[in-house]
Amino acid sequence: MARQIPLIPEARVDLLLIADMIEQGARVLDVGCGDGALLRHLRLQRGVEGRGVDMSWANVNTCVAGGLSVVQGNADHDLGTYPDQAFDVVILSQTLQATANPRDVLTHMLRIGKRAIVSFPNFAHWRIRWQILAWGRMPVTETIGYRWYDTPNIHLCTIRDFVELAGEVGARIERALPLDRLGRPFRETLPVSIANIMAPQALFVLTKTS
Amino acid sequence: MGNVIETETVKSSSGMQARREADQPNSLVAQFSASDPLPLDAGVAFQPLTVAYQTYGALNADKSNAVLICHALTGDQHVANTHPVTGKPGWWEIMVGPGKPIDTDRYFVICSNVLGGCLGTTGPASTNPATGEAYGLELPIITIRDMVRAQAKLIDRLGIDSLFCVIGGSMGGMQVLQWAASYPDRVFSAIPIATAARHSAQNIAFHEVGRQAIMADPEWHGGRYLARQAIPAKGLAVARMAAHITYLSEPALQRKFGRELQDRERVTFGFDADFQVESYLRHQGVSFVERFDANSYLYMTRAMDYFDLAGDHGGVLARSFAGTRTRFCVISFSSDWLFPTIDSRQTVHALNAANAAVSFVELASDKGHDAFLLDEPELFATVRGFLEAAARIRGLA
């Protein structure tokens, strides 16, 4: 009996955005795949037999029951075990800021995948700047919805920070998409200085330079 | 109870029944004659071979729904039927049966007694047709790969080309990994549970304690005890007691027994079994002797000790699975210190390196290694979900 498993929920338009970047039959690794919504979408729409990594047993079990191959683990510990260029695309959606070593994670993504797709909340968004400036409190926003004492987000960064890190790990930025709070892209031509203020989150497509 | 464990099993009816099972099992048997020998890692072409097995459910017309269950060190083929010696339910009835995660209404389930066992498949307690006496230590040393070769002969005999799934825990999980490495095209999916691709130094050490306990028992008679109408019952019981501790966990022991006393108000200032945990262990040791052969225990623990899948592939585990198309679901338990999660992760990492379709979960349980045999709803949910998805992909109705 096939279970009815939800596909990408409406609130995650950023996942649909990612899905549209993936070619038919591509080899995909989704790091922090959650309940597998993106991987299932890719299987149905793109014929992708993807792989996933997620920390929670419940999420892994939902994925396994849906016929996906998903390993309970995390970006810090598991990416190092995949061979070079094992995937066409490695996806890290809204997870980079919660990893112990974002630089190592990004390096491994570029090693094991031909392309890396990374999305993250932008800590330089004007609402965040305003909350610190006006109230002197740690910001809580729609994209970063945790209080300071219970947040898993230990390595928050800004769009400018990420651009710099991408350069340091030898990544070429193929696309840089500033996203609104719902994950809908702004104009791609927005300069970084403006995007870094206006966009609550961003999505980057990287390849390895060489 | 006195200071030492009492083992009167030699004369007990279940003890006699257990010895009869070695040659005349209450199971289906497949005989392989001298013209069809089994090549062993020890370098011997072994014959004749008997494999005792149980089946549940029905093989479909395509012969595509067969699930092979590999049993653990002290398990046997009686997965889901009343045990012929102990009269107890099958050891995995909680997992296997109509409507269970391994659903016998959908799958044809096979479990054979392993090579070297004592419930009907050729082992040290079986009668050597060349001498008319039990093989004892005349039997060549058996490896996990030998066990799997014997199972493959059975699967051939049953006319099954490709198994839908091979599943097992502990030593059974070692066989699952060996199946996937030796016969990748014959294993559609594999579920190795609470196991490792190589036996650790600590585990070899525990096994050596057990073996020495058996061989130090004067009733062992250099392995020829059956010919002398004897059984190294005390040695085997002690081996079982020591091993049983490794199957549990400190929290599980504490919860179950704490420091509770056994049928007494205060300690006796002697070496009687004052504590419930002592009494429990003695019971485990004694009841084990009634259903298990001491030499079989030596052979099987040795097989586990020798298991090192990467050793067959230049020390690189990933090479064992190169090019595999098998779907894997690797499972470990958080409180298992005999086969800790790190062992399963090493397997998963090797499978990742081989680009295999692998899923992995570490299930939260405080029941230690034995959790794979117990009522663990998360385990059932994972196995059921993985098998249902695999069945859809294989096109099983």
Tab-separated table of N, CA and C in Angstrom, chain B residues 28-86:
chain	number	residue	atom	x	y	z
B	28	LEU	N	12.509	-28.841	7.760
B	28	LEU	CA	12.806	-29.282	6.410
B	28	LEU	C	14.313	-29.450	6.299
B	29	VAL	N	14.763	-30.387	5.470
B	29	VAL	CA	16.209	-30.523	5.279
B	29	VAL	C	16.539	-30.614	3.791
B	30	ALA	N	17.665	-30.026	3.429
B	30	ALA	CA	18.214	-30.172	2.075
B	30	ALA	C	19.532	-30.932	2.226
B	31	GLN	N	19.655	-32.060	1.511
B	31	GLN	CA	20.863	-32.877	1.573
B	31	GLN	C	21.707	-32.603	0.327
B	32	PHE	N	23.000	-32.444	0.543
B	32	PHE	CA	23.920	-32.271	-0.587
B	32	PHE	C	24.954	-33.385	-0.499
B	33	SER	N	24.996	-34.203	-1.548
B	33	SER	CA	25.763	-35.448	-1.473
B	33	SER	C	27.247	-35.183	-1.682
B	34	ALA	N	28.022	-36.272	-1.611
B	34	ALA	CA	29.478	-36.187	-1.761
B	34	ALA	C	29.859	-35.597	-3.120
B	35	SER	N	28.986	-35.738	-4.118
B	35	SER	CA	29.309	-35.216	-5.448
B	35	SER	C	29.053	-33.714	-5.554
B	36	ASP	N	28.537	-33.119	-4.497
B	36	ASP	CA	28.181	-31.703	-4.525
B	36	ASP	C	28.773	-31.018	-3.294
B	37	PRO	N	30.102	-30.997	-3.187
B	37	PRO	CA	30.727	-30.525	-1.942
B	37	PRO	C	30.641	-29.007	-1.768
B	38	LEU	N	30.838	-28.583	-0.526
B	38	LEU	CA	30.826	-27.164	-0.190
B	38	LEU	C	32.265	-26.703	0.010
B	39	PRO	N	32.779	-25.810	-0.842
B	39	PRO	CA	34.148	-25.320	-0.632
B	39	PRO	C	34.213	-24.395	0.584
B	40	LEU	N	35.088	-24.722	1.517
B	40	LEU	CA	35.209	-23.919	2.737
B	40	LEU	C	36.443	-23.032	2.679
B	41	ASP	N	36.397	-21.895	3.404
B	41	ASP	CA	37.560	-21.006	3.472
B	41	ASP	C	38.772	-21.721	4.049
B	42	ALA	N	38.535	-22.762	4.872
B	42	ALA	CA	39.636	-23.517	5.466
B	42	ALA	C	40.380	-24.348	4.415
B	43	GLY	N	39.878	-24.344	3.167
B	43	GLY	CA	40.575	-25.039	2.090
B	43	GLY	C	40.091	-26.460	1.867
B	44	VAL	N	38.943	-26.792	2.430
B	44	VAL	CA	38.398	-28.147	2.332
B	44	VAL	C	37.166	-28.119	1.434
B	45	ALA	N	37.004	-29.157	0.610
B	45	ALA	CA	35.743	-29.338	-0.108
B	45	ALA	C	34.883	-30.234	0.766
B	46	PHE	N	33.990	-29.623	1.539
B	46	PHE	CA	33.294	-30.375	2.585
B	46	PHE	C	32.099	-31.119	2.013
B	47	GLN	N	31.916	-32.372	2.452
B	47	GLN	CA	30.757	-33.186	2.077
B	47	GLN	C	30.618	-34.352	3.039
B	48	PRO	N	29.470	-34.941	3.205
B	48	PRO	CA	28.188	-34.443	2.706
B	48	PRO	C	27.663	-33.334	3.609
B	49	LEU	N	26.749	-32.545	3.051
B	49	LEU	CA	26.218	-31.391	3.780
B	49	LEU	C	24.707	-31.523	3.937
B	50	THR	N	24.247	-31.211	5.141
B	50	THR	CA	22.811	-31.118	5.388
B	50	THR	C	22.489	-29.692	5.823
B	51	VAL	N	21.442	-29.113	5.249
B	51	VAL	CA	20.983	-27.801	5.691
B	51	VAL	C	19.541	-27.934	6.170
B	52	ALA	N	19.306	-27.609	7.445
B	52	ALA	CA	17.953	-27.654	8.003
B	52	ALA	C	17.365	-26.251	7.944
B	53	TYR	N	16.097	-26.161	7.543
B	53	TYR	CA	15.512	-24.824	7.374
B	53	TYR	C	14.017	-24.846	7.603
B	54	GLN	N	13.472	-23.678	7.849
B	54	GLN	CA	12.029	-23.463	7.987
B	54	GLN	C	11.607	-22.456	6.916
B	55	THR	N	10.385	-22.592	6.452
B	55	THR	CA	9.839	-21.563	5.555
B	55	THR	C	8.452	-21.152	6.058
B	56	TYR	N	8.091	-19.916	5.690
B	56	TYR	CA	6.780	-19.384	6.063
B	56	TYR	C	6.243	-18.618	4.857
B	57	GLY	N	4.944	-18.692	4.634
B	57	GLY	CA	4.371	-18.009	3.479
B	57	GLY	C	4.606	-18.812	2.206
B	58	ALA	N	4.286	-18.216	1.063
B	58	ALA	CA	4.344	-18.931	-0.210
B	58	ALA	C	5.223	-18.180	-1.211
B	59	LEU	N	5.995	-18.958	-1.965
B	59	LEU	CA	6.814	-18.374	-3.037
B	59	LEU	C	5.891	-18.015	-4.201
B	60	ASN	N	6.027	-16.799	-4.736
B	60	ASN	CA	5.153	-16.411	-5.855
B	60	ASN	C	5.650	-17.030	-7.162
B	61	ALA	N	4.865	-16.850	-8.209
B	61	ALA	CA	5.173	-17.512	-9.482
B	61	ALA	C	6.522	-17.047	-10.040
B	62	ASP	N	6.831	-15.766	-9.869
B	62	ASP	CA	8.111	-15.230	-10.359
B	62	ASP	C	9.290	-15.601	-9.472
B	63	LYS	N	8.989	-16.198	-8.325
B	63	LYS	CA	10.029	-16.495	-7.320
B	63	LYS	C	10.794	-15.227	-6.936
B	64	SER	N	10.052	-14.145	-6.817
B	64	SER	CA	10.695	-12.849	-6.561
B	64	SER	C	10.392	-12.301	-5.167
B	65	ASN	N	9.691	-13.087	-4.329
B	65	ASN	CA	9.275	-12.535	-3.028
B	65	ASN	C	9.935	-13.243	-1.843
B	66	ALA	N	11.103	-13.847	-2.082
B	66	ALA	CA	11.749	-14.614	-1.009
B	66	ALA	C	12.579	-13.707	-0.102
B	67	VAL	N	12.360	-13.852	1.190
B	67	VAL	CA	13.137	-13.138	2.202
B	67	VAL	C	13.947	-14.159	2.984
B	68	LEU	N	15.260	-13.977	3.000
B	68	LEU	CA	16.116	-14.875	3.784
B	68	LEU	C	16.451	-14.204	5.104
B	69	ILE	N	16.111	-14.883	6.200
B	69	ILE	CA	16.471	-14.383	7.526
B	69	ILE	C	17.720	-15.138	7.986
B	70	CYS	N	18.720	-14.396	8.408
B	70	CYS	CA	19.957	-15.004	8.914
B	70	CYS	C	19.945	-14.879	10.441
B	71	HIS	N	20.092	-16.011	11.111
B	71	HIS	CA	19.960	-15.952	12.573
B	71	HIS	C	21.288	-15.632	13.251
B	72	ALA	N	21.186	-15.236	14.504
B	72	ALA	CA	22.350	-14.814	15.283
B	72	ALA	C	23.045	-16.017	15.919
B	73	LEU	N	24.107	-15.742	16.653
B	73	LEU	CA	24.965	-16.770	17.254
B	73	LEU	C	24.178	-17.885	17.922
B	74	THR	N	23.263	-17.541	18.815
B	74	THR	CA	22.555	-18.571	19.569
B	74	THR	C	21.134	-18.749	19.060
B	75	GLY	N	20.848	-18.217	17.877
B	75	GLY	CA	19.524	-18.396	17.286
B	75	GLY	C	19.471	-19.692	16.494
B	76	ASP	N	18.384	-19.876	15.769
B	76	ASP	CA	18.242	-21.047	14.915
B	76	ASP	C	17.174	-20.750	13.873
B	77	GLN	N	16.773	-21.800	13.135
B	77	GLN	CA	15.846	-21.593	12.024
B	77	GLN	C	14.398	-21.408	12.480
B	78	HIS	N	14.135	-21.596	13.764
B	78	HIS	CA	12.746	-21.550	14.240
B	78	HIS	C	12.349	-20.106	14.550
B	79	VAL	N	12.174	-19.342	13.480
B	79	VAL	CA	11.913	-17.906	13.559
B	79	VAL	C	10.512	-17.627	14.088
B	80	ALA	N	9.555	-18.353	13.548
B	80	ALA	CA	8.154	-18.000	13.820
B	80	ALA	C	7.301	-19.244	14.046
B	81	ASN	N	7.910	-20.255	14.633
B	81	ASN	CA	7.127	-21.430	15.039
B	81	ASN	C	7.605	-21.860	16.422
B	82	THR	N	6.800	-22.686	17.083
B	82	THR	CA	7.173	-23.169	18.412
B	82	THR	C	8.475	-23.957	18.329
B	83	HIS	N	9.385	-23.649	19.232
B	83	HIS	CA	10.698	-24.288	19.189
B	83	HIS	C	10.583	-25.762	19.587
B	84	PRO	N	11.163	-26.676	18.795
B	84	PRO	CA	10.983	-28.108	19.080
B	84	PRO	C	11.634	-28.558	20.388
B	85	VAL	N	12.628	-27.834	20.875
B	85	VAL	CA	13.307	-28.239	22.108
B	85	VAL	C	12.725	-27.508	23.316
B	86	THR	N	12.595	-26.205	23.209
B	86	THR	CA	12.197	-25.421	24.387
B	86	THR	C	10.684	-25.264	24.513
